[in-house]
Amino acid sequence: MFSNRSVKHRFFLRLIPIFVLALVIRVLCAIPAFQETDRLRRPDSGTYLFPAYALAEDGEMKMRPRNYPGRVSFSGAFRRDYAIDCVDQRPAVQRPPGYIVFLAGLRLIFGRSPVAFALAGCLIGALTVFPVGVTGRYLAGRRAGFWAAVLYALNLTSLAVAPLLLSDTLLGFLVAFQAMYLVKSMRTGRIRDFILGTIFAAAAVLVKPVNIPVLILLFVTAPFLMKTRRKTVCAMLLVPLISAVIIVPWMLRNRAVGAGFVIDRNSGLTALHNTAAILAHANHSDANEIRIYLQNEADKEYNLQKREEWCLKRYREAILAHPWSAAATHLFQVWILLPDLPDFLQNLGLRTGERGTLAVLRRDGVSAAFRHYMDGSYAAAFLSVPFVLIHAALWLLTAVGVWFYARKRRWTILIVCLLPALYYLAAPGPVVLPRYQIPALPFACTLAGTVISVCGIRRWRKRRSCRRCNP
């Protein structure tokens, strides 16, 4: 027992330099944005910031605090999308409470400091290397865990999104612990580890509802992880019970304030973006123009619930009217695997957002989108070349890892590591923002770290000189 603890202690010590490297890189890449904090915000940021201020200052989660000015001072895109939701004292229901509560805690300590919020995001992003490394260790040994942590520390998407005032980094942190405990339960067969993985998966739902189907996936995979029938039945019963205990209270709160029995009320905005993508594909038109038109139509409904219903109705109508375009824009969107070069350059102040690059990507492909975004000046892109190469290597090694375990018929590993990653990559549909790949990164880094471990130079040389391996 003492020897096992000593090994674990040494492994954590090996991860500390990786954590320091991850934190330093994230902070250095965010320093230019600290001088102009609007770069840390995206159109979604206000839906987290205003309720967080209200919770910290007024004790209630409302659209905005009482002493906040009525006019929103963010960019035009933010004002167009969210101004209606930020001019009154209604209860905040557009987002789940997880990241809002996190920001409210920071507000109580540091005040309204976007720089402090960004540094906290960098810290959370860097701390994620620990559960990622431990997941790799449980899956394929210490070497695999070490390289999995390195790949996450140097991932361009992770370091670009970390300082932003968005919930994606916190979601990735919780999903990393979810992956760690599920892989551990696969190795140990202990129901305690499975329960902890379920708790983190349910907690991630309160950060982003994208994790709801993962709870169903956990229910289905319980028989593959537990060693006995009794443990399997117990695990399958605990998944809905734990999920209900964590999630249902917030849904009851939303119903009490008139928003319905839902996690959040952001589904209408997502449906609006998806509708614009479908119509643009069907009519060979510009998705941005269609989205603005639909947004203006939706804004005529001043009641949030009616606006949600209107957006969802238009979404259903678009799918029924253009089923082929709906399939083409929702399935196999490989562009989500691209690194988050736009946010990386925006943080450095080398580019600006709201260029309509996503519409160009859907219409003309990745090369045209890259040329459109860089606008003839490619010097800035050279800063990201090392990170882009590491990012490309990550997904290549992940594919090799999937092939490696499929060849060995290790289906349980693929169920635990591959299925969640595929779901996270497919869930955004036509909104192929690179930051949506963050919850898939812990699984991808674990599989990639396994490949590096197996194909390491030292082990390769040993196998070449081994008579048993090479008779």
GROMACS .gro file of C-alpha atoms in nm:
model
  471
    1MET     CA    1   0.000   0.000   0.000
    2PHE     CA    2   0.278   0.241   0.088
    3SER     CA    3   0.458   0.159  -0.236
    4ASN     CA    4   0.143   0.224  -0.441
    5ARG     CA    5   0.090   0.562  -0.273
    6SER     CA    6   0.454   0.649  -0.334
    7VAL     CA    7   0.414   0.575  -0.705
    8LYS     CA    8   0.104   0.795  -0.723
    9HIS     CA    9   0.286   1.072  -0.538
   10ARG     CA   10   0.576   1.061  -0.785
   11PHE     CA   11   0.334   1.072  -1.078
   12PHE     CA   12   0.164   1.385  -0.942
   13LEU     CA   13   0.504   1.546  -0.899
   14ARG     CA   14   0.573   1.476  -1.267
   15LEU     CA   15   0.250   1.654  -1.360
   16ILE     CA   16   0.331   1.972  -1.165
   17PRO     CA   17   0.579   2.108  -1.427
   18ILE     CA   18   0.319   2.041  -1.696
   19PHE     CA   19   0.061   2.234  -1.494
   20VAL     CA   20   0.303   2.527  -1.455
   21LEU     CA   21   0.376   2.520  -1.829
   22ALA     CA   22   0.005   2.513  -1.912
   23LEU     CA   23  -0.069   2.805  -1.678
   24VAL     CA   24   0.221   3.019  -1.801
   25ILE     CA   25   0.130   2.967  -2.168
   26ARG     CA   26  -0.236   3.052  -2.108
   27VAL     CA   27  -0.154   3.367  -1.913
   28LEU     CA   28   0.109   3.486  -2.161
   29CYS     CA   29  -0.127   3.439  -2.455
   30ALA     CA   30  -0.398   3.634  -2.270
   31ILE     CA   31  -0.186   3.931  -2.154
   32PRO     CA   32  -0.267   4.149  -2.460
   33ALA     CA   33  -0.638   4.096  -2.392
   34PHE     CA   34  -0.592   4.212  -2.032
   35GLN     CA   35  -0.510   4.558  -2.166
   36GLU     CA   36  -0.840   4.571  -2.358
   37THR     CA   37  -1.087   4.351  -2.173
   38ASP     CA   38  -1.352   4.357  -2.448
   39ARG     CA   39  -1.136   4.096  -2.620
   40LEU     CA   40  -1.218   3.858  -2.336
   41ARG     CA   41  -1.589   3.882  -2.412
   42ARG     CA   42  -1.790   3.704  -2.678
   43PRO     CA   43  -2.158   3.752  -2.766
   44ASP     CA   44  -2.253   3.488  -2.505
   45SER     CA   45  -2.053   3.642  -2.222
   46GLY     CA   46  -2.321   3.880  -2.100
   47THR     CA   47  -2.566   3.598  -2.036
   48TYR     CA   48  -2.322   3.476  -1.769
   49LEU     CA   49  -2.178   3.805  -1.641
   50PHE     CA   50  -2.498   3.999  -1.569
   51PRO     CA   51  -2.669   3.719  -1.371
   52ALA     CA   52  -2.341   3.661  -1.183
   53TYR     CA   53  -2.325   4.030  -1.086
   54ALA     CA   54  -2.690   4.019  -0.979
   55LEU     CA   55  -2.635   3.705  -0.771
   56ALA     CA   56  -2.329   3.849  -0.597
   57GLU     CA   57  -2.465   4.200  -0.541
   58ASP     CA   58  -2.840   4.152  -0.498
   59GLY     CA   59  -2.860   3.792  -0.383
   60GLU     CA   60  -3.087   3.697  -0.675
   61MET     CA   61  -3.007   3.545  -1.013
   62LYS     CA   62  -3.165   3.804  -1.242
   63MET     CA   63  -3.101   3.932  -1.592
   64ARG     CA   64  -2.887   4.215  -1.454
   65PRO     CA   65  -2.809   4.376  -1.116
   66ARG     CA   66  -3.009   4.674  -0.996
   67ASN     CA   67  -2.724   4.924  -1.026
   68TYR     CA   68  -2.619   4.823  -1.375
   69PRO     CA   69  -2.681   5.080  -1.653
   70GLY     CA   70  -2.978   5.007  -1.875
   71ARG     CA   71  -2.781   5.040  -2.197
   72VAL     CA   72  -2.551   4.751  -2.281
   73SER     CA   73  -2.205   4.875  -2.375
   74PHE     CA   74  -2.073   4.569  -2.554
   75SER     CA   75  -2.026   4.519  -2.925
   76GLY     CA   76  -2.307   4.552  -3.176
   77ALA     CA   77  -2.338   4.175  -3.210
   78PHE     CA   78  -2.388   4.139  -2.836
   79ARG     CA   79  -2.643   4.420  -2.827
   80ARG     CA   80  -2.832   4.271  -3.121
   81ASP     CA   81  -2.853   3.923  -2.970
   82TYR     CA   82  -2.898   3.990  -2.601
   83ALA     CA   83  -3.000   4.347  -2.528
   84ILE     CA   84  -3.363   4.252  -2.475
   85ASP     CA   85  -3.260   4.006  -2.206
   86CYS     CA   86  -3.042   4.259  -2.021
   87VAL     CA   87  -3.271   4.556  -1.962
   88ASP     CA   88  -3.499   4.431  -1.684
   89GLN     CA   89  -3.510   4.257  -1.351
   90ARG     CA   90  -3.659   3.926  -1.465
   91PRO     CA   91  -3.514   3.601  -1.326
   92ALA     CA   92  -3.219   3.473  -1.529
   93VAL     CA   93  -3.319   3.151  -1.704
   94GLN     CA   94  -3.122   3.164  -2.028
   95ARG     CA   95  -2.822   2.974  -1.885
   96PRO     CA   96  -2.766   2.698  -1.627
   97PRO     CA   97  -2.632   2.818  -1.291
   98GLY     CA   98  -2.288   2.648  -1.281
   99TYR     CA   99  -2.065   2.905  -1.446
  100ILE     CA  100  -2.280   3.191  -1.317
  101VAL     CA  101  -2.226   3.080  -0.957
  102PHE     CA  102  -1.853   3.043  -1.030
  103LEU     CA  103  -1.835   3.402  -1.160
  104ALA     CA  104  -2.045   3.529  -0.869
  105GLY     CA  105  -1.793   3.383  -0.624
  106LEU     CA  106  -1.511   3.558  -0.809
  107ARG     CA  107  -1.713   3.881  -0.809
  108LEU     CA  108  -1.740   3.871  -0.430
  109ILE     CA  109  -1.361   3.834  -0.400
  110PHE     CA  110  -1.222   4.046  -0.683
  111GLY     CA  111  -1.507   4.280  -0.776
  112ARG     CA  112  -1.608   4.337  -1.136
  113SER     CA  113  -1.268   4.250  -1.272
  114PRO     CA  114  -1.268   4.076  -1.612
  115VAL     CA  115  -0.893   4.021  -1.571
  116ALA     CA  116  -0.949   3.823  -1.249
  117PHE     CA  117  -1.219   3.620  -1.423
  118ALA     CA  118  -0.982   3.551  -1.713
  119LEU     CA  119  -0.698   3.447  -1.481
  120ALA     CA  120  -0.937   3.212  -1.301
  121GLY     CA  121  -1.024   3.058  -1.639
  122CYS     CA  122  -0.655   3.013  -1.716
  123LEU     CA  123  -0.606   2.844  -1.379
  124ILE     CA  124  -0.901   2.608  -1.436
  125GLY     CA  125  -0.772   2.526  -1.784
  126ALA     CA  126  -0.425   2.450  -1.648
  127LEU     CA  127  -0.558   2.241  -1.358
  128THR     CA  128  -0.736   2.018  -1.609
  129VAL     CA  129  -0.401   1.857  -1.692
  130PHE     CA  130  -0.418   1.667  -1.361
  131PRO     CA  131  -0.738   1.467  -1.427
  132VAL     CA  132  -0.634   1.422  -1.791
  133GLY     CA  133  -0.296   1.285  -1.685
  134VAL     CA  134  -0.451   1.054  -1.424
  135THR     CA  135  -0.700   0.926  -1.683
  136GLY     CA  136  -0.414   0.834  -1.914
  137ARG     CA  137  -0.234   0.666  -1.626
  138TYR     CA  138  -0.536   0.451  -1.541
  139LEU     CA  139  -0.581   0.359  -1.906
  140ALA     CA  140  -0.227   0.275  -2.015
  141GLY     CA  141   0.030   0.363  -1.749
  142ARG     CA  142   0.232   0.660  -1.627
  143ARG     CA  143   0.397   0.735  -1.960
  144ALA     CA  144   0.058   0.756  -2.132
  145GLY     CA  145  -0.073   0.985  -1.856
  146PHE     CA  146   0.229   1.213  -1.884
  147TRP     CA  147   0.188   1.259  -2.259
  148ALA     CA  148  -0.187   1.300  -2.232
  149ALA     CA  149  -0.132   1.590  -1.990
  150VAL     CA  150   0.129   1.745  -2.222
  151LEU     CA  151  -0.105   1.729  -2.520
  152TYR     CA  152  -0.381   1.901  -2.324
  153ALA     CA  153  -0.145   2.165  -2.186
  154LEU     CA  154  -0.030   2.261  -2.536
  155ASN     CA  155  -0.365   2.231  -2.713
  156LEU     CA  156  -0.438   2.550  -2.906
  157THR     CA  157  -0.815   2.542  -2.855
  158SER     CA  158  -0.784   2.489  -2.481
  159LEU     CA  159  -0.533   2.771  -2.428
  160ALA     CA  160  -0.723   3.011  -2.657
  161VAL     CA  161  -1.058   2.964  -2.481
  162ALA     CA  162  -0.922   2.954  -2.123
  163PRO     CA  163  -0.923   3.333  -2.057
  164LEU     CA  164  -1.257   3.397  -2.227
  165LEU     CA  165  -1.565   3.476  -2.019
  166LEU     CA  166  -1.738   3.160  -2.133
  167SER     CA  167  -1.833   2.834  -1.963
  168ASP     CA  168  -1.645   2.597  -2.196
  169THR     CA  169  -1.328   2.575  -1.986
  170LEU     CA  170  -1.520   2.490  -1.668
  171LEU     CA  171  -1.717   2.230  -1.863
  172GLY     CA  172  -1.393   2.072  -1.986
  173PHE     CA  173  -1.260   2.064  -1.629
  174LEU     CA  174  -1.565   1.874  -1.499
  175VAL     CA  175  -1.572   1.639  -1.800
  176ALA     CA  176  -1.205   1.557  -1.739
  177PHE     CA  177  -1.294   1.435  -1.388
  178GLN     CA  178  -1.590   1.250  -1.533
  179ALA     CA  179  -1.356   1.069  -1.772
  180MET     CA  180  -1.101   1.002  -1.498
  181TYR     CA  181  -1.345   0.829  -1.265
  182LEU     CA  182  -1.514   0.630  -1.542
  183VAL     CA  183  -1.182   0.496  -1.668
  184LYS     CA  184  -1.085   0.421  -1.309
  185SER     CA  185  -1.412   0.232  -1.254
  186MET     CA  186  -1.339   0.033  -1.569
  187ARG     CA  187  -1.008  -0.073  -1.417
  188THR     CA  188  -1.120  -0.131  -1.058
  189GLY     CA  189  -1.484  -0.231  -1.100
  190ARG     CA  190  -1.568  -0.025  -0.790
  191ILE     CA  191  -1.907   0.133  -0.780
  192ARG     CA  192  -1.767   0.428  -0.581
  193ASP     CA  193  -1.564   0.540  -0.882
  194PHE     CA  194  -1.865   0.505  -1.110
  195ILE     CA  195  -2.074   0.717  -0.873
  196LEU     CA  196  -1.809   0.990  -0.865
  197GLY     CA  197  -1.798   0.990  -1.246
  198THR     CA  198  -2.178   1.025  -1.252
  199ILE     CA  199  -2.166   1.314  -1.004
  200PHE     CA  200  -1.921   1.507  -1.221
  201ALA     CA  201  -2.125   1.431  -1.534
  202ALA     CA  202  -2.442   1.562  -1.367
  203ALA     CA  203  -2.259   1.868  -1.233
  204ALA     CA  204  -2.140   1.941  -1.588
  205VAL     CA  205  -2.506   1.959  -1.696
  206LEU     CA  206  -2.543   2.262  -1.467
  207VAL     CA  207  -2.261   2.426  -1.664
  208LYS     CA  208  -2.390   2.330  -2.010
  209PRO     CA  209  -2.693   2.115  -2.094
  210VAL     CA  210  -2.490   1.942  -2.366
  211ASN     CA  211  -2.399   1.684  -2.101
  212ILE     CA  212  -2.755   1.555  -2.054
  213PRO     CA  213  -2.724   1.273  -2.312
  214VAL     CA  214  -2.399   1.166  -2.142
  215LEU     CA  215  -2.605   1.063  -1.839
  216ILE     CA  216  -2.804   0.832  -2.064
  217LEU     CA  217  -2.476   0.700  -2.202
  218LEU     CA  218  -2.356   0.628  -1.847
  219PHE     CA  219  -2.673   0.432  -1.779
  220VAL     CA  220  -2.610   0.219  -2.090
  221THR     CA  221  -2.238   0.163  -2.023
  222ALA     CA  222  -2.278   0.060  -1.659
  223PRO     CA  223  -2.295  -0.316  -1.748
  224PHE     CA  224  -1.960  -0.287  -1.926
  225LEU     CA  225  -1.787  -0.122  -1.629
  226MET     CA  226  -1.918  -0.316  -1.330
  227LYS     CA  227  -1.782  -0.663  -1.257
  228THR     CA  228  -2.090  -0.821  -1.094
  229ARG     CA  229  -2.462  -0.820  -1.163
  230ARG     CA  230  -2.539  -0.664  -0.825
  231LYS     CA  231  -2.302  -0.374  -0.888
  232THR     CA  232  -2.443  -0.330  -1.238
  233VAL     CA  233  -2.801  -0.300  -1.114
  234CYS     CA  234  -2.694  -0.065  -0.836
  235ALA     CA  235  -2.501   0.157  -1.080
  236MET     CA  236  -2.790   0.173  -1.326
  237LEU     CA  237  -3.028   0.276  -1.049
  238LEU     CA  238  -2.791   0.537  -0.911
  239VAL     CA  239  -2.743   0.721  -1.243
  240PRO     CA  240  -3.100   0.862  -1.262
  241LEU     CA  241  -3.112   0.911  -0.885
  242ILE     CA  242  -2.790   1.115  -0.867
  243SER     CA  243  -2.885   1.308  -1.180
  244ALA     CA  244  -3.224   1.399  -1.037
  245VAL     CA  245  -3.078   1.512  -0.704
  246ILE     CA  246  -2.832   1.744  -0.877
  247ILE     CA  247  -3.036   1.874  -1.172
  248VAL     CA  248  -3.405   1.871  -1.078
  249PRO     CA  249  -3.388   2.147  -0.809
  250TRP     CA  250  -3.273   2.397  -1.071
  251MET     CA  251  -3.543   2.282  -1.313
  252LEU     CA  252  -3.803   2.330  -1.039
  253ARG     CA  253  -3.670   2.680  -0.981
  254ASN     CA  254  -3.710   2.761  -1.352
  255ARG     CA  255  -4.065   2.631  -1.349
  256ALA     CA  256  -4.143   2.840  -1.042
  257VAL     CA  257  -4.034   3.159  -1.220
  258GLY     CA  258  -4.240   3.077  -1.529
  259ALA     CA  259  -3.969   2.944  -1.761
  260GLY     CA  260  -4.089   2.584  -1.763
  261PHE     CA  261  -3.940   2.260  -1.635
  262VAL     CA  262  -3.610   2.304  -1.825
  263ILE     CA  263  -3.237   2.339  -1.757
  264ASP     CA  264  -3.213   2.666  -1.948
  265ARG     CA  265  -3.390   2.875  -2.208
  266ASN     CA  266  -3.108   2.899  -2.461
  267SER     CA  267  -3.241   2.629  -2.692
  268GLY     CA  268  -3.428   2.887  -2.898
  269LEU     CA  269  -3.111   3.079  -2.983
  270THR     CA  270  -2.936   2.754  -3.079
  271ALA     CA  271  -3.234   2.659  -3.295
  272LEU     CA  272  -3.216   3.001  -3.462
  273HIS     CA  273  -2.852   2.948  -3.563
  274ASN     CA  274  -2.933   2.598  -3.687
  275THR     CA  275  -3.231   2.726  -3.888
  276ALA     CA  276  -3.012   2.988  -4.053
  277ALA     CA  277  -2.757   2.720  -4.149
  278ILE     CA  278  -3.027   2.498  -4.302
  279LEU     CA  279  -3.188   2.778  -4.501
  280ALA     CA  280  -2.851   2.908  -4.620
  281HIS     CA  281  -2.754   2.561  -4.744
  282ALA     CA  282  -3.090   2.509  -4.915
  283ASN     CA  283  -3.102   2.850  -5.082
  284HIS     CA  284  -2.726   2.896  -5.139
  285SER     CA  285  -2.737   3.224  -4.948
  286ASP     CA  286  -2.550   3.388  -4.663
  287ALA     CA  287  -2.622   3.233  -4.321
  288ASN     CA  288  -2.535   3.554  -4.134
  289GLU     CA  289  -2.795   3.756  -4.320
  290ILE     CA  290  -3.060   3.490  -4.260
  291ARG     CA  291  -2.969   3.471  -3.892
  292ILE     CA  292  -3.002   3.849  -3.849
  293TYR     CA  293  -3.338   3.843  -4.023
  294LEU     CA  294  -3.463   3.559  -3.803
  295GLN     CA  295  -3.327   3.735  -3.494
  296ASN     CA  296  -3.519   4.051  -3.578
  297GLU     CA  297  -3.836   3.847  -3.627
  298ALA     CA  298  -3.783   3.669  -3.296
  299ASP     CA  299  -3.719   3.997  -3.113
  300LYS     CA  300  -4.077   4.102  -3.186
  301GLU     CA  301  -4.177   3.852  -2.917
  302TYR     CA  302  -4.085   4.028  -2.593
  303ASN     CA  303  -4.181   3.727  -2.383
  304LEU     CA  304  -3.879   3.497  -2.355
  305GLN     CA  305  -4.083   3.176  -2.353
  306LYS     CA  306  -4.284   3.279  -2.661
  307ARG     CA  307  -3.962   3.376  -2.836
  308GLU     CA  308  -3.818   3.031  -2.759
  309GLU     CA  309  -4.131   2.864  -2.896
  310TRP     CA  310  -4.115   3.075  -3.213
  311CYS     CA  311  -3.750   2.982  -3.275
  312LEU     CA  312  -3.814   2.612  -3.217
  313LYS     CA  313  -4.116   2.622  -3.448
  314ARG     CA  314  -3.911   2.779  -3.729
  315TYR     CA  315  -3.641   2.518  -3.671
  316ARG     CA  316  -3.890   2.231  -3.709
  317GLU     CA  317  -4.035   2.390  -4.022
  318ALA     CA  318  -3.688   2.428  -4.178
  319ILE     CA  319  -3.603   2.062  -4.108
  320LEU     CA  320  -3.930   1.938  -4.260
  321ALA     CA  321  -3.900   2.167  -4.562
  322HIS     CA  322  -3.532   2.090  -4.632
  323PRO     CA  323  -3.444   1.746  -4.487
  324TRP     CA  324  -3.136   1.703  -4.707
  325SER     CA  325  -2.995   2.042  -4.607
  326ALA     CA  326  -3.070   1.962  -4.241
  327ALA     CA  327  -2.872   1.637  -4.267
  328ALA     CA  328  -2.588   1.804  -4.457
  329THR     CA  329  -2.549   2.083  -4.200
  330HIS     CA  330  -2.589   1.867  -3.888
  331LEU     CA  331  -2.404   1.543  -3.962
  332PHE     CA  332  -2.030   1.480  -4.002
  333GLN     CA  333  -1.917   1.838  -3.942
  334VAL     CA  334  -1.545   1.759  -3.941
  335TRP     CA  335  -1.460   2.130  -3.932
  336ILE     CA  336  -1.518   2.126  -3.557
  337LEU     CA  337  -1.180   1.950  -3.529
  338LEU     CA  338  -1.003   2.265  -3.647
  339PRO     CA  339  -0.792   2.450  -3.386
  340ASP     CA  340  -0.934   2.769  -3.240
  341LEU     CA  341  -0.702   2.999  -3.431
  342PRO     CA  342  -0.955   3.290  -3.440
  343ASP     CA  343  -0.985   3.317  -3.060
  344PHE     CA  344  -0.607   3.274  -3.024
  345LEU     CA  345  -0.539   3.568  -3.258
  346GLN     CA  346  -0.818   3.779  -3.108
  347ASN     CA  347  -0.671   3.735  -2.760
  348LEU     CA  348  -0.338   3.857  -2.895
  349GLY     CA  349  -0.506   4.155  -3.060
  350LEU     CA  350  -0.397   4.047  -3.408
  351ARG     CA  351  -0.749   3.996  -3.543
  352THR     CA  352  -1.106   4.094  -3.459
  353GLY     CA  353  -1.422   3.887  -3.444
  354GLU     CA  354  -1.760   3.912  -3.618
  355ARG     CA  355  -1.612   3.866  -3.966
  356GLY     CA  356  -1.868   3.612  -4.088
  357THR     CA  357  -1.601   3.344  -4.116
  358LEU     CA  358  -1.836   3.064  -4.011
  359ALA     CA  359  -2.068   3.141  -4.301
  360VAL     CA  360  -1.774   3.134  -4.543
  361LEU     CA  361  -1.661   2.802  -4.392
  362ARG     CA  362  -2.003   2.645  -4.450
  363ARG     CA  363  -2.028   2.783  -4.803
  364ASP     CA  364  -1.675   2.756  -4.946
  365GLY     CA  365  -1.469   2.533  -4.714
  366VAL     CA  366  -1.177   2.571  -4.477
  367SER     CA  367  -0.928   2.727  -4.721
  368ALA     CA  368  -1.164   3.006  -4.819
  369ALA     CA  369  -1.255   3.064  -4.455
  370PHE     CA  370  -0.887   3.091  -4.360
  371ARG     CA  371  -0.819   3.342  -4.638
  372HIS     CA  372  -1.129   3.539  -4.543
  373TYR     CA  373  -1.033   3.557  -4.177
  374MET     CA  374  -0.665   3.644  -4.234
  375ASP     CA  375  -0.765   3.910  -4.491
  376GLY     CA  376  -0.441   3.884  -4.686
  377SER     CA  377  -0.207   3.911  -4.385
  378TYR     CA  378  -0.071   3.570  -4.288
  379ALA     CA  379   0.220   3.676  -4.068
  380ALA     CA  380   0.010   3.646  -3.752
  381ALA     CA  381  -0.073   3.284  -3.831
  382PHE     CA  382   0.296   3.184  -3.805
  383LEU     CA  383   0.283   3.245  -3.428
  384SER     CA  384   0.044   2.956  -3.394
  385VAL     CA  385   0.224   2.706  -3.622
  386PRO     CA  386   0.375   2.497  -3.336
  387PHE     CA  387   0.040   2.476  -3.159
  388VAL     CA  388  -0.141   2.393  -3.484
  389LEU     CA  389   0.102   2.107  -3.549
  390ILE     CA  390   0.048   1.972  -3.197
  391HIS     CA  391  -0.328   2.002  -3.245
  392ALA     CA  392  -0.312   1.810  -3.573
  393ALA     CA  393  -0.091   1.545  -3.413
  394LEU     CA  394  -0.345   1.506  -3.132
  395TRP     CA  395  -0.631   1.410  -3.361
  396LEU     CA  396  -0.408   1.192  -3.578
  397LEU     CA  397  -0.282   1.003  -3.273
  398THR     CA  398  -0.639   0.977  -3.144
  399ALA     CA  399  -0.743   0.806  -3.467
  400VAL     CA  400  -0.448   0.570  -3.434
  401GLY     CA  401  -0.549   0.498  -3.074
  402VAL     CA  402  -0.902   0.411  -3.183
  403TRP     CA  403  -0.762   0.176  -3.448
  404PHE     CA  404  -0.522   0.026  -3.193
  405TYR     CA  405  -0.795  -0.063  -2.941
  406ALA     CA  406  -1.039  -0.175  -3.213
  407ARG     CA  407  -0.772  -0.410  -3.349
  408LYS     CA  408  -0.726  -0.556  -3.001
  409ARG     CA  409  -1.106  -0.579  -2.959
  410ARG     CA  410  -1.097  -0.367  -2.645
  411TRP     CA  411  -1.455  -0.255  -2.692
  412THR     CA  412  -1.506  -0.139  -2.335
  413ILE     CA  413  -1.227   0.116  -2.370
  414LEU     CA  414  -1.378   0.245  -2.693
  415ILE     CA  415  -1.722   0.270  -2.529
  416VAL     CA  416  -1.582   0.468  -2.236
  417CYS     CA  417  -1.344   0.694  -2.431
  418LEU     CA  418  -1.462   0.707  -2.792
  419LEU     CA  419  -1.841   0.730  -2.766
  420PRO     CA  420  -1.845   1.040  -2.540
  421ALA     CA  421  -1.585   1.211  -2.759
  422LEU     CA  422  -1.788   1.142  -3.074
  423TYR     CA  423  -2.100   1.273  -2.904
  424TYR     CA  424  -1.934   1.597  -2.791
  425LEU     CA  425  -1.801   1.655  -3.143
  426ALA     CA  426  -2.139   1.587  -3.306
  427ALA     CA  427  -2.360   1.774  -3.055
  428PRO     CA  428  -2.300   2.132  -3.187
  429GLY     CA  429  -2.447   2.044  -3.528
  430PRO     CA  430  -2.395   2.325  -3.781
  431VAL     CA  431  -2.251   2.567  -3.522
  432VAL     CA  432  -1.896   2.443  -3.573
  433LEU     CA  433  -1.717   2.670  -3.327
  434PRO     CA  434  -1.382   2.511  -3.235
  435ARG     CA  435  -1.435   2.573  -2.863
  436TYR     CA  436  -1.715   2.315  -2.864
  437GLN     CA  437  -1.453   2.041  -2.897
  438ILE     CA  438  -1.317   2.114  -2.547
  439PRO     CA  439  -1.520   1.844  -2.363
  440ALA     CA  440  -1.391   1.589  -2.614
  441LEU     CA  441  -1.026   1.681  -2.552
  442PRO     CA  442  -0.974   1.479  -2.228
  443PHE     CA  443  -1.078   1.162  -2.411
  444ALA     CA  444  -0.876   1.245  -2.721
  445CYS     CA  445  -0.562   1.331  -2.520
  446THR     CA  446  -0.593   1.004  -2.327
  447LEU     CA  447  -0.610   0.793  -2.644
  448ALA     CA  448  -0.329   0.993  -2.805
  449GLY     CA  449  -0.111   0.960  -2.495
  450THR     CA  450  -0.161   0.584  -2.509
  451VAL     CA  451  -0.028   0.574  -2.866
  452ILE     CA  452   0.280   0.777  -2.774
  453SER     CA  453   0.341   0.546  -2.479
  454VAL     CA  454   0.314   0.229  -2.686
  455CYS     CA  455   0.518   0.365  -2.974
  456GLY     CA  456   0.785   0.537  -2.765
  457ILE     CA  457   1.138   0.526  -2.896
  458ARG     CA  458   1.277   0.351  -2.589
  459ARG     CA  459   1.017   0.075  -2.601
  460TRP     CA  460   1.054   0.044  -2.979
  461ARG     CA  461   1.430  -0.009  -2.944
  462LYS     CA  462   1.376  -0.263  -2.667
  463ARG     CA  463   1.136  -0.459  -2.883
  464ARG     CA  464   1.378  -0.456  -3.174
  465SER     CA  465   1.653  -0.605  -2.959
  466CYS     CA  466   1.424  -0.859  -2.788
  467ARG     CA  467   1.459  -1.209  -2.928
  468ARG     CA  468   1.112  -1.305  -2.806
  469CYS     CA  469   0.955  -1.014  -2.992
  470ASN     CA  470   1.179  -1.050  -3.300
  471PRO     CA  471   1.284  -1.416  -3.333
   0.00000   0.00000   0.00000
